[in-house]
Structure formats: C-alpha cells, structure tokens
Amino acid sequence: MRSRYSVLGYIAILILVFIWVLPIGWMILNSFRPNQEIVSGTFSSLTLTLDHYIDVLIGKHYIHYAFNSLVVAISTTIITVSVSILCAYSMARHNTGGKIYAITVLLTRAVPPAVRIIPFFIIFSLIGLTNTRLGLIIANLSFNLSLAIWLLTGFVKQIPKDIEEAARIDGCTQIQVLWKVIIPLALPGLATASILTFIYTWNEFIMAMVLANNVTSRTLPVAASLFATGYEINWGPLFAASTTIVAPVIIMTLLAQRRIIGGLTMGAVKG
Amino acid sequence: MLVKSSFNRKEKGNNNLTHNDINHHLVNIIFISIWVILLLLTIFNSSIQLRNIFIILLVLWTAVIPFFIIRDKKKFKYVLITPATLTLILVSLLPVGLVLILSFSDANLSIFQGGIRWVGLSNFKEILADYTARAAFRRTLLFVIYTVSGQMVFGLVLALLLNREIPGGGLLTSLLLIPIMSPPIILSLLWRNFFAYNVGLFNNILKIFGLGPIPFLTSRTPHIFSWLDKSVVSFFQLNYGFLSVVTMEIWHWTPFVGLILLAGLRSLPNNLYEAAKVDGASPIQSFRFITLPQLRPIIIIALTLRILDAFKVFEPIWALFGNSPLYRSLAVDIFSRAIRRHHFGTASVQAIFLLLSVLILSLLIMRFNRKEMN
C-alpha cells in the first residue's frame, strides 16, 4: 500500500515538474526546427536545422545587443554587491540607522518599475543618459540594491562576532576587519547576491525598453521582443534568440541551485 | 593603503595631533574640491560621451570620498552606509519625489524645453473619471486576486508532493527554478506562441482531438461563462485574453510559491507528526491541524511576495497584447500614458495609485508579521 502510494506520488511529481520544464524544452526544440514545421502543428516530422541561429547571430546586431546585456548586467552586479556589502556590514553589526533605515531600504524595493520609468525617462532625457548603457546601469541599481543589502545583512549577521573581535585584538583596523574577515566569510552571501543581481538585470525588460531602445544600447530581452511586433511573427528566429537569452540563466540556475533557493527563501523569510 | 596608513597614524598617539589635523583639513579640502570640479564638469559639458565619463567619475568619487574625509572611528559605520544611501536616494527616493511633484503638473513633451504648468488636482480628477485608467486598476486588482490564489493553491500542492525523500529531488527542484529565473518577457513571448489562434501549440493539440480552435488572445467570453450576466462577465474580466494571461502567470510563479513553502515544510519539527500519528490522526487531519497552522507565517510571506509582484505585472500583458487598451494592467497603462503619449502628469497620478497600493500593503503586512512573530 505504502510503496504503491509513493510510486504514484513520484509519478505525480514527475508530471508536475514536466509541466514547468516542457514549455521551455519546447522552445529550445523549436528553435532548431524550420518555420513551417513550427506553425504546421504536425508532431510527426522532425527536421533539425541551425538556420535560425545563423539568422539571429548574423543579422540585426545580435552580438552587439548581447555585449550590451553583458556589460549592463556585470557592471550592475559589481556596483550593487560592492556597495551593499559595506552597507550590510554596517547595518548588521552596528545597527546603523536603526529600524527606520532598514524598513526604508526594504520599501524602496517595493517601488514598482512602472513608477520609476516616468522620472527616469524625464531625467535621463534631460541629461542625455537615454539610450546609453550607463543610464541603464544606474536604473538597474534601483531594484537590486535593496535586495542585495537585505540578503547580505542576513549573511553578515550569521558570522560569529568572536572572530571579528579576535581580529580586532590582533590589531586589525576596521577596514582590515571588513576586508580580511567579513568579506571572506560572507563569500557565499556575496555569491548569492551576485547571481541574483546578475540574473535580474539580465532579465530586466521594462527599464531597458524605456531607457535603452536604439541600436547602440539595446539589450537582449528588448531585442527579442522586437521579433514579435507586427501581425506575422517569425517564430523560428524568436525561439532561437530566446534560447540564447535563457541559456545562461538555465546554466547558472543549475550550477548555483542551492544558492538561488537559499537567496529566494532567505529574502522571503526576512521580507 | 592611504586609508590604512591614516588610521594607523591616528592610533600612534597625541604628540603630533595638531600637525595631523591640519593635514586632514588640507586633504579634505582637496577631496571636496575635486568633487566640486567633477560636478561642474558633469553639469556644464556639451559632449555627451565626455559627460558620461564624468558622471562615472563623480559617482565613484562620491562613493569613495567618505572613506577619506570621515576619520573618526566611531563614525566609521556611517561611512560604510554612505554609498548605498546616496545611491538609494538618487535612484529611488528622488524619482518617487519627482513623480509626486509631476502629478500636480500638466507635464508633456514641452517639459524638455522648460515649459511646465501647475494644474493642482485636475490630474487626479481626470484619472478618476478616465474609463481606461479605472478599468486598468480594476483589472490589476483582479489579476492579483486570480493569479495569487491560483499560485498559492498549486504551490502548496507542489510543496506537499516534493516534501519527501525522493531520488533526484535536487534535480527536480532545480528544474522548477528555471521558469522562476527565466526572463518573464521571453516566457511570455513563448506563451504567445502557445496561445496563437492558427499556429499555436494549444490549438494544434486541440486539433488532434478534433476540437475547434479557441481564440485564446481575444476578448471573447468562454462558453462556460455564457450563462452569466454580461455586466458580471465584464466586471470580473472573464474573457479568453485575460484568463490566458492569468493561466500563464499561475504557471510561471507556482514553483516560486512551491519552493518557499517547501523550505517551510522542511523546517517543521517531525515530532508533532509522530505525536499525531500515535494519537491516530489521519493524514488529512494532521495536514489540517498541524501543517497549515505551523506553515502559516511562511504562507503569509509567500502570499505577500506574490501580491506585491503581481501588482507590478507588465511583461506578460505587454508581450501578449501590446498596447491594447482592452487588457492593460496599471503598469502597462502608465507606460502607455507616459512613454507613448508623454502625458507625464496623469501617468504620475496613476503611478501614485500603484505605489500607494503596494506600499500600504507592504506596511500592513510588515505590521502583521511582527504581531505574528510576537
């Protein structure tokens, strides 16, 4: 009775998980199929081709957009993590700013991107930051900073105070304590914050569409959305482009599964 | 190195304190004047590329400067939060403040030539009377209710199913993470293919079973709701298009709820269940009287996160319907008003409504959580 139940349960889990895996698998599979096969709805014939990838990679500045995405995501990650570890250390150890500061930091995360696009659009247009990667990096800081601070505060709080005090007694200055004790011990937290920031920035769409919508500054998600304008959608190249955008995310997710789940649930438990 | 040596110098003793103080003041003046020069160069610079470089330098300098200027060890903690605080003020608080100010103006494209007129509360009146804006707000609320309730139910089922020792459990959870971490716009575009009328995956599958194509992305009412009154149907947005987005969103975020609840389930103490088993409780009873009450805090947390996120919904609706006024959520309507039509004033009013809903909700829930913890 018991074993049959668990076999049934296992099958149920497999089916459920496939509900979430199949659509993405379908996208990846179809990025290798010719357009007629994608739209025809025949599931019998299966011709595999790399045409769509060649199309995407050669035309439409794809490489440049990928470069933009990468630059924006990496710069945002570096700035976010380096700024927030300082703040998180100060908040975790000295309770700087008290509860009000902590709640303010948390609430800035709740500000929806749709609210931010109005002032960002106006200010960036006035000072000439629209359609630049720099502007997009600044805009992306706004979402990620408070999450990173929040995550890292939790991580720093877990580091035992004794280690820090021992280092102080051994003659470390405050900066040395931070650099030689806290940062090495908070490395798992830094990794989590970096991964989450990178992926969120890589995925970010609305800011990128508003603030960086020309050939020189466009990022990949916006470029992909352009495949779907108009009535006739060219599904093959869209799927190929989508696959290249999702691929790094999937790889990072599978490699850093533990950290991401930890980060998500930790943000949840504290939030 | 500079910082370290300066700290060491101060620790050495008081004999040459005056000398050091003068040095510090000199250094401070130099640092601050560099900051002012950078600021001036940034503001009065006609070349955009050069100005961008100066902006970067200015930002870096602003971040670094407290380390050099503030040398009192007790104030070191304030030095550490300065860069983050300044950034948060610049990219979060100031923009929100600007939105508040703009909501009282009739700002449009002429704002870039310096033309702006203050119109008092007329933007608020206009938005409250505007049909599209009101519909967008109602639609957003309904979207939150539909999607979040679906996600919570399915997420709980998923968590309960995953909460056991299973071979390959780690792989399964990481597979579930993929949709959570994937770009929402890409997944939405993928589902646009699934929902497409002639060539879509769902209609192709239905064709195999001999069922007619379903217009997933239109405002037609499904047959199962045809017995309802028309006003009810339109009030609750029971049309194919909206329900399709809701389905997609439930699919997208159920794993998120599931994984959070799973973390909660794993942290529950086992002895409660053993005690219940000894007392002869059925699995349903132990779920009802142990799991649910114990899981309550984490359920509330997952609920909060999903509600806050669902309020911001943009990508799915944009990808499936573009700028169509029939399906706009609040965020899409703000985008359309501000960026497409440059009505910054009225868009700001909508932005304030969105912001207030989200902020009030978060504050309420924080309060509630604190009570719960106590």
XYZ file of C-alpha atoms in Angstrom:
645
model
C 0.000 0.000 0.000
C 2.657 2.399 1.133
C 5.047 1.684 -1.729
C 2.287 1.988 -4.320
C 1.336 5.316 -2.862
C 4.882 6.636 -3.086
C 5.244 5.399 -6.672
C 2.042 7.238 -7.557
C 3.318 10.296 -5.734
C 6.577 10.126 -7.600
C 4.783 9.924 -10.926
C 2.644 12.892 -9.903
C 5.773 14.881 -9.070
C 7.367 13.973 -12.392
C 4.258 15.035 -14.292
C 4.063 18.264 -12.332
C 7.710 19.085 -12.884
C 7.327 18.402 -16.579
C 4.549 20.980 -16.702
C 7.239 23.533 -15.931
C 10.039 22.010 -17.947
C 8.193 21.113 -21.145
C 7.342 24.643 -22.343
C 10.968 25.705 -22.142
C 12.066 22.436 -23.724
C 9.523 23.054 -26.484
C 11.055 26.459 -27.094
C 14.564 25.032 -27.311
C 13.447 22.195 -29.590
C 11.535 24.510 -31.889
C 14.456 26.866 -32.224
C 16.060 24.074 -34.262
C 13.044 23.369 -36.471
C 12.199 25.126 -39.733
C 9.390 27.677 -39.565
C 6.838 25.599 -41.487
C 7.162 22.759 -39.011
C 6.741 25.051 -36.013
C 3.480 26.515 -37.255
C 2.082 23.467 -39.038
C 1.268 21.652 -35.835
C 2.483 18.319 -37.118
C 4.295 16.490 -34.420
C 5.369 13.612 -36.664
C 8.158 15.067 -38.738
C 11.240 16.419 -37.080
C 13.817 18.268 -39.141
C 16.633 19.859 -37.239
C 18.409 22.895 -38.607
C 20.678 25.646 -37.327
C 19.264 28.226 -39.747
C 17.515 30.320 -37.139
C 20.651 30.634 -35.035
C 22.641 31.673 -38.073
C 19.914 34.194 -38.936
C 19.895 35.634 -35.452
C 23.640 35.744 -34.978
C 24.389 37.324 -38.344
C 21.626 39.861 -38.661
C 20.160 42.606 -36.510
C 23.204 43.475 -34.403
C 22.650 40.476 -32.175
C 26.259 40.297 -30.995
C 26.175 43.962 -30.079
C 22.972 43.533 -28.078
C 24.475 40.569 -26.274
C 27.512 42.676 -25.469
C 25.231 45.426 -24.117
C 23.347 42.958 -21.958
C 26.551 41.538 -20.604
C 28.099 44.925 -19.843
C 24.965 46.167 -18.112
C 24.477 43.004 -16.082
C 28.097 42.679 -14.998
C 28.527 46.350 -14.095
C 25.268 46.413 -12.169
C 26.294 43.303 -10.289
C 29.724 44.626 -9.357
C 28.423 48.007 -8.210
C 25.460 46.542 -6.348
C 27.406 43.917 -4.472
C 30.363 46.114 -3.545
C 28.163 48.936 -2.312
C 25.726 46.724 -0.473
C 28.272 44.606 1.439
C 29.564 47.787 3.121
C 26.048 48.875 3.987
C 25.013 45.395 5.084
C 28.018 45.058 7.376
C 27.273 48.387 8.968
C 23.602 47.554 9.414
C 24.192 44.052 10.730
C 26.955 44.878 13.186
C 26.252 48.418 14.320
C 22.536 48.612 13.584
C 23.249 51.825 11.714
C 20.187 53.915 11.095
C 18.096 51.597 13.222
C 14.842 50.074 12.211
C 13.637 53.044 10.180
C 16.617 52.829 7.843
C 16.130 49.082 7.406
C 12.452 49.488 6.600
C 13.164 52.317 4.162
C 15.687 50.151 2.346
C 13.119 47.387 2.168
C 10.369 49.671 0.944
C 12.476 51.050 -1.910
C 12.363 47.547 -3.316
C 8.586 47.671 -3.349
C 8.543 50.669 -5.706
C 7.333 49.197 -9.000
C 9.437 49.734 -12.117
C 6.410 51.245 -13.823
C 6.570 54.082 -11.296
C 10.273 54.624 -11.847
C 10.132 54.832 -15.626
C 8.438 58.255 -15.574
C 11.108 60.144 -13.604
C 13.949 58.154 -15.149
C 12.688 58.860 -18.653
C 12.414 62.593 -17.959
C 15.681 62.993 -16.050
C 17.682 60.831 -18.430
C 16.283 62.675 -21.422
C 17.259 65.975 -19.847
C 20.839 64.979 -19.048
C 21.350 62.831 -22.130
C 21.506 59.436 -20.470
C 18.783 57.785 -22.529
C 19.987 55.149 -24.942
C 23.227 54.646 -23.072
C 24.397 51.610 -21.182
C 25.396 53.834 -18.286
C 21.834 55.065 -17.848
C 20.541 51.525 -17.825
C 23.096 50.509 -15.212
C 22.017 53.374 -12.961
C 18.367 52.476 -13.428
C 19.026 48.822 -12.659
C 20.764 49.692 -9.410
C 17.444 50.844 -8.073
C 15.871 47.384 -7.995
C 18.822 45.345 -6.959
C 20.499 47.384 -4.287
C 17.906 46.941 -1.570
C 17.578 43.206 -2.214
C 21.348 42.767 -2.052
C 21.598 44.816 1.145
C 18.820 42.784 2.684
C 20.338 39.434 1.736
C 23.853 40.377 2.800
C 22.684 41.796 6.133
C 21.306 38.360 6.892
C 24.554 36.709 5.885
C 26.745 39.049 7.903
C 24.554 38.546 10.970
C 25.329 34.821 10.777
C 29.078 35.428 11.048
C 30.082 34.995 14.703
C 31.139 38.213 16.372
C 34.014 36.483 18.185
C 36.042 36.125 15.002
C 35.780 39.815 14.380
C 36.738 40.674 17.958
C 39.719 38.336 17.776
C 40.868 40.112 14.648
C 40.465 43.467 16.369
C 42.575 42.289 19.295
C 45.225 41.110 16.867
C 45.475 44.686 15.675
C 43.287 44.844 12.597
C 41.858 48.227 11.735
C 38.164 48.450 10.969
C 38.760 48.349 7.247
C 41.065 45.362 7.637
C 38.398 43.536 9.638
C 35.949 44.143 6.844
C 38.378 43.180 4.111
C 40.129 40.235 5.735
C 37.433 38.746 7.970
C 33.933 39.729 6.944
C 34.199 39.579 3.169
C 35.897 36.156 3.025
C 33.359 34.743 5.471
C 30.445 36.333 3.642
C 31.570 34.948 0.279
C 28.596 32.557 -0.034
C 26.293 35.515 0.568
C 28.195 37.629 -1.932
C 27.888 34.840 -4.483
C 24.151 34.575 -3.890
C 23.651 38.312 -4.176
C 25.792 38.454 -7.322
C 23.945 35.622 -9.018
C 20.530 37.051 -8.240
C 21.530 40.570 -9.273
C 23.084 39.316 -12.493
C 20.042 37.277 -13.453
C 17.546 40.001 -12.546
C 19.496 42.567 -14.554
C 19.926 40.172 -17.463
C 16.159 39.583 -17.467
C 15.127 43.192 -16.930
C 12.765 44.394 -19.620
C 10.673 47.462 -18.881
C 13.520 49.805 -17.937
C 15.565 48.591 -20.874
C 12.679 49.194 -23.251
C 12.103 52.724 -21.992
C 15.653 53.881 -21.406
C 17.725 52.000 -23.977
C 15.801 51.470 -27.147
C 18.158 52.087 -30.005
C 20.744 50.074 -31.866
C 23.687 51.173 -29.757
C 22.238 50.472 -26.327
C 19.513 47.841 -26.698
C 19.711 44.740 -24.529
C 18.740 41.192 -25.473
C 15.235 40.953 -23.922
C 14.156 44.097 -25.777
C 15.721 42.822 -28.985
C 13.800 39.559 -28.584
C 10.539 41.401 -28.027
C 11.062 43.170 -31.339
C 10.673 39.852 -33.162
C 7.059 39.841 -32.050
C 5.937 43.239 -33.290
C 3.506 43.224 -36.141
C 0.976 40.572 -37.003
C 3.146 37.936 -38.568
C 5.643 36.667 -36.029
C 8.783 34.964 -37.219
C 8.730 32.226 -34.602
C 11.916 30.382 -35.534
C 14.354 33.272 -35.015
C 12.381 34.393 -31.972
C 12.813 30.978 -30.387
C 16.486 30.895 -31.341
C 17.081 34.319 -29.811
C 15.043 33.360 -26.740
C 17.068 30.208 -26.297
C 20.325 32.122 -26.363
C 18.924 34.512 -23.743
C 17.603 31.776 -21.489
C 20.653 29.504 -21.843
C 22.970 31.419 -19.487
C 20.148 31.682 -16.961
C 19.492 27.947 -17.101
C 23.177 27.139 -16.757
C 23.582 29.480 -13.789
C 20.410 28.140 -12.199
C 21.507 24.523 -12.494
C 25.010 25.279 -11.234
C 24.008 27.524 -8.355
C 20.698 25.892 -7.472
C 21.356 25.786 -3.725
C 22.408 29.418 -3.516
C 19.456 30.683 -5.525
C 16.922 28.751 -3.459
C 18.686 29.938 -0.336
C 18.577 33.515 -1.562
C 14.940 33.374 -2.583
C 13.749 31.789 0.638
C 16.005 33.925 2.791
C 14.706 37.074 1.170
C 11.279 35.616 1.773
C 11.773 34.741 5.405
C 13.230 38.128 6.212
C 10.946 40.109 3.942
C 46.758 51.910 1.579
C 46.129 55.567 2.178
C 43.216 54.830 4.447
C 45.091 52.232 6.422
C 48.065 54.452 6.998
C 45.865 57.304 8.071
C 44.153 55.159 10.657
C 47.474 53.900 11.931
C 48.795 57.408 12.180
C 45.957 58.406 14.385
C 46.440 55.473 16.666
C 50.083 56.290 17.314
C 49.438 58.948 19.867
C 48.640 62.526 20.552
C 52.066 64.165 20.189
C 51.624 65.312 16.615
C 47.861 65.601 16.615
C 47.755 69.229 15.573
C 50.030 68.500 12.665
C 47.760 65.640 11.591
C 44.657 67.749 11.979
C 45.998 70.362 9.632
C 46.880 67.601 7.200
C 43.385 66.187 7.416
C 41.812 69.520 6.751
C 44.042 70.053 3.743
C 43.252 66.603 2.416
C 39.542 67.168 2.969
C 39.622 70.441 1.087
C 41.432 68.817 -1.817
C 39.000 65.910 -1.943
C 35.918 68.090 -1.771
C 37.222 70.498 -4.380
C 37.870 67.597 -6.752
C 34.250 66.577 -6.148
C 33.028 70.095 -6.937
C 35.157 70.256 -10.084
C 33.795 66.907 -11.243
C 30.259 68.080 -10.531
C 30.767 71.281 -12.520
C 32.390 69.362 -15.375
C 29.429 66.992 -15.389
C 26.811 69.705 -15.480
C 28.474 72.093 -17.920
C 29.627 69.712 -20.578
C 28.285 69.690 -24.058
C 29.838 66.432 -25.219
C 27.611 63.604 -24.116
C 30.326 60.976 -24.184
C 32.698 63.062 -22.089
C 29.884 63.840 -19.710
C 29.145 60.179 -19.198
C 32.754 59.629 -18.230
C 32.497 62.493 -15.765
C 29.291 61.055 -14.331
C 31.058 57.776 -13.685
C 33.992 59.565 -12.073
C 31.642 61.666 -9.994
C 29.751 58.632 -8.773
C 32.966 56.797 -7.932
C 34.336 59.822 -6.155
C 31.115 60.281 -4.216
C 31.330 56.683 -3.088
C 34.964 56.879 -2.102
C 35.098 60.300 -0.523
C 33.589 59.453 2.901
C 36.371 56.949 3.483
C 38.912 59.725 3.302
C 37.048 62.550 4.941
C 35.492 60.883 7.971
C 38.313 59.578 10.122
C 36.572 59.314 13.441
C 36.447 55.616 14.174
C 33.064 55.851 15.823
C 31.588 57.313 12.684
C 33.026 54.569 10.507
C 29.670 52.817 10.377
C 28.174 55.874 8.733
C 30.975 55.909 6.188
C 30.026 52.384 5.224
C 26.380 53.111 4.562
C 27.041 56.358 2.697
C 27.486 54.939 -0.827
C 24.377 52.763 -0.564
C 22.324 55.533 0.989
C 23.336 58.074 -1.640
C 22.561 55.614 -4.416
C 19.202 54.736 -2.917
C 18.327 58.408 -2.543
C 19.349 59.139 -6.129
C 17.713 56.171 -7.828
C 14.731 55.531 -5.558
C 13.691 58.396 -3.334
C 14.309 61.292 -5.722
C 12.431 59.640 -8.605
C 9.478 58.927 -6.334
C 9.566 62.534 -5.170
C 9.606 63.704 -8.770
C 6.564 61.563 -9.510
C 4.736 63.222 -6.625
C 5.622 66.665 -7.953
C 4.766 65.814 -11.551
C 1.309 64.623 -10.579
C 0.355 68.262 -9.987
C 1.590 69.417 -13.372
C 0.469 69.059 -16.950
C 3.947 67.936 -17.963
C 4.256 66.695 -21.523
C 6.991 66.800 -24.135
C 7.346 70.567 -23.714
C 8.920 69.891 -20.322
C 12.169 69.340 -22.218
C 12.021 72.944 -23.385
C 11.348 74.053 -19.834
C 7.607 74.501 -20.168
C 5.597 73.201 -17.232
C 2.296 74.356 -15.793
C 0.839 73.545 -12.400
C -2.705 72.326 -12.586
C -3.464 71.420 -8.985
C -5.599 68.357 -8.532
C -7.088 68.234 -12.011
C -4.899 65.249 -12.977
C -6.411 63.260 -10.122
C -9.920 64.173 -11.262
C -9.058 63.243 -14.832
C -7.698 59.835 -13.863
C -10.590 59.050 -11.532
C -13.005 59.839 -14.351
C -10.989 58.097 -17.070
C -12.550 54.813 -18.139
C -9.337 53.177 -19.351
C -7.467 54.080 -16.183
C -10.224 52.791 -13.909
C -10.519 49.592 -15.906
C -6.761 49.130 -15.744
C -6.815 49.490 -11.965
C -9.688 47.040 -11.565
C -8.008 44.625 -13.951
C -4.796 44.781 -11.946
C -6.666 44.008 -8.717
C -8.454 41.088 -10.353
C -5.182 39.893 -11.805
C -3.633 39.919 -8.338
C -6.564 38.003 -6.839
C -6.812 35.383 -9.591
C -3.132 34.686 -10.082
C -2.072 34.755 -6.445
C -4.857 32.467 -5.275
C -4.022 30.021 -8.075
C -0.333 30.153 -7.304
C -0.909 29.577 -3.596
C -3.140 26.526 -4.110
C -0.943 24.864 -6.725
C 2.201 25.908 -4.913
C 1.003 24.211 -1.732
C 0.203 21.024 -3.662
C 3.622 21.131 -5.288
C 5.366 21.667 -1.963
C 3.483 18.798 -0.299
C 4.340 16.464 -3.168
C 8.007 17.418 -3.128
C 8.267 17.153 0.649
C 9.641 13.642 0.871
C 12.818 11.762 0.234
C 12.768 11.143 -3.488
C 15.530 10.056 -5.821
C 16.706 13.023 -7.873
C 14.863 15.505 -5.690
C 17.629 18.068 -6.034
C 17.462 17.931 -9.804
C 13.681 18.313 -9.746
C 13.852 21.418 -7.576
C 16.486 22.981 -9.802
C 14.332 22.236 -12.848
C 11.495 24.034 -11.089
C 13.792 27.004 -10.567
C 14.278 27.503 -14.298
C 10.937 29.201 -15.016
C 11.328 31.370 -11.909
C 14.684 32.685 -13.011
C 13.986 32.941 -16.754
C 13.207 36.356 -18.242
C 9.445 36.984 -17.932
C 9.362 38.622 -21.351
C 10.827 35.538 -23.026
C 8.395 33.183 -21.308
C 5.516 35.478 -22.220
C 6.542 35.513 -25.858
C 6.765 31.719 -25.729
C 3.227 31.529 -24.368
C 2.107 33.874 -27.085
C 3.075 31.101 -29.466
C 1.144 28.570 -27.375
C -1.961 30.761 -27.390
C -1.790 31.784 -31.059
C -5.006 31.152 -32.966
C -3.932 29.363 -36.125
C -0.433 28.197 -35.393
C -0.408 27.944 -31.632
C 0.599 24.828 -29.738
C -2.618 24.586 -27.710
C -4.864 24.864 -30.738
C -2.680 22.399 -32.623
C -3.105 19.902 -29.790
C -6.859 20.539 -29.687
C -6.973 19.911 -33.433
C -5.653 16.392 -32.887
C -8.657 15.701 -30.657
C -10.944 17.243 -33.226
C -11.741 20.325 -31.165
C -12.112 23.688 -32.795
C -9.584 26.436 -32.347
C -10.100 28.549 -29.237
C -9.451 32.292 -29.594
C -7.180 32.492 -26.558
C -5.973 36.007 -27.157
C -9.278 37.753 -27.791
C -11.819 39.434 -25.555
C -14.493 36.801 -26.323
C -16.233 35.195 -23.374
C -15.722 31.466 -22.878
C -18.870 29.341 -23.251
C -18.810 28.175 -19.661
C -19.475 31.754 -18.579
C -22.146 32.494 -21.183
C -24.959 31.980 -18.632
C -23.615 34.876 -16.584
C -24.857 38.403 -16.998
C -22.793 40.500 -19.386
C -22.009 43.145 -16.781
C -20.770 40.477 -14.379
C -18.571 38.974 -17.080
C -17.035 42.303 -17.963
C -16.629 43.328 -14.331
C -14.741 40.165 -13.460
C -12.873 40.220 -16.785
C -13.964 36.710 -17.685
C -12.683 36.786 -21.238
C -10.263 34.493 -23.006
C -7.466 37.041 -23.209
C -7.383 37.939 -19.539
C -7.834 34.360 -18.373
C -4.997 33.288 -20.672
C -2.623 35.769 -19.042
C -3.812 34.607 -15.636
C -3.138 30.974 -16.564
C 0.313 31.855 -17.787
C 1.140 33.794 -14.649
C -0.074 30.965 -12.425
C 2.164 28.604 -14.374
C 5.117 30.963 -14.140
C 5.120 31.611 -10.395
C 3.668 28.443 -8.851
C 7.176 26.926 -8.487
C 8.258 30.030 -6.591
C 5.484 29.579 -4.033
C 6.125 25.847 -4.035
C 9.820 26.181 -3.252
C 9.266 28.728 -0.491
C 6.578 26.573 1.116
C 8.820 23.541 0.699
C 11.543 25.312 2.667
C 8.902 25.978 5.306
C 7.700 22.370 5.344
C 11.245 21.064 5.719
C 11.762 23.232 8.794
C 8.694 21.853 10.588
C 9.518 19.678 13.595
C 8.935 15.980 12.922
C 7.813 15.064 16.456
C 4.489 16.836 16.024
C 3.571 14.443 13.238
C 4.739 11.441 15.209
C 2.609 12.523 18.155
C -0.366 12.966 15.846
C 0.208 9.511 14.396
C 0.278 7.995 17.866
C -2.998 9.755 18.616
C -4.456 8.185 15.475
C -4.801 11.272 13.309
C -5.439 10.720 9.616
C -3.081 12.369 7.081
C -5.799 14.894 6.269
C -6.261 15.733 9.936
C -2.553 16.146 10.517
C -2.387 18.400 7.467
C -5.327 20.468 8.646
C -4.321 20.763 12.302
C -0.524 20.657 12.176
C 0.848 21.575 8.776
C -1.390 24.514 7.950
C -1.130 26.308 11.327
C 2.617 25.689 11.525
C 3.097 26.870 7.971
C 1.005 29.996 8.473
C 3.855 32.532 8.785
C 5.621 31.303 5.682
C 2.360 31.108 3.745
C 1.790 34.745 4.594
C 5.290 35.622 3.436
C 4.855 33.839 0.108
C 1.466 35.479 -0.291
C 2.945 38.919 0.333
C 5.772 38.479 -2.122
C 3.429 37.271 -4.822
C 0.846 40.013 -4.253
C 3.496 42.728 -4.379
C 4.938 41.239 -7.544
C 1.581 40.698 -9.210
C 0.700 44.364 -8.763
C 3.646 45.284 -10.973
C 2.655 42.982 -13.833
C 3.925 44.316 -17.134
C 5.765 41.870 -19.358
C 3.081 39.172 -19.833
C 0.427 41.679 -20.805
C 2.796 43.642 -22.980
C 4.040 40.525 -24.751
C 0.589 39.042 -25.344
C -1.436 42.148 -26.136
C 0.978 45.031 -26.650
C -0.593 48.413 -26.113
C -4.191 47.246 -26.486
C -6.448 49.168 -24.054
C -8.652 46.113 -23.534
C -6.062 44.254 -21.483
C -3.896 46.935 -19.921
C -2.745 46.470 -16.372
C -1.929 49.532 -14.316
C 1.758 49.282 -15.180
C 1.051 48.952 -18.908
C -1.318 51.911 -18.758
C 1.326 54.024 -17.019
C 3.834 53.031 -19.680
C 1.431 53.814 -22.470
C 0.452 57.168 -20.997
C 3.929 58.336 -20.038
C 6.227 56.887 -22.648
C 3.968 56.531 -25.664
C 1.759 59.612 -25.258
C 4.007 61.705 -22.983
C 1.217 62.588 -20.557
C 3.570 62.614 -17.603
C 1.126 64.360 -15.284
C -1.729 61.885 -15.453
C 0.687 58.959 -15.648
C 2.227 60.177 -12.401
C -1.175 60.112 -10.739
C -1.582 56.502 -11.794
C 1.926 55.786 -10.609
C 0.993 57.206 -7.219
C -2.037 54.933 -7.046
C 0.129 51.935 -7.878
C 2.797 52.985 -5.411
C 0.292 53.587 -2.635
C -1.368 50.202 -3.107
C 1.986 48.467 -2.957
C 3.400 50.483 -0.058
C 0.299 50.327 2.118
C 0.119 46.613 1.539
C 3.761 46.071 2.447
C 3.480 48.179 5.591
C 0.309 46.382 6.674
C 1.922 43.025 6.158
C 5.116 44.004 7.964
C 2.996 45.042 10.923
C 1.004 41.863 10.769
C 4.178 39.802 10.579
C 5.614 41.491 13.633
C 2.482 40.685 15.616
C 2.616 37.113 14.369
C 6.249 36.727 15.461
C 5.447 38.102 18.917
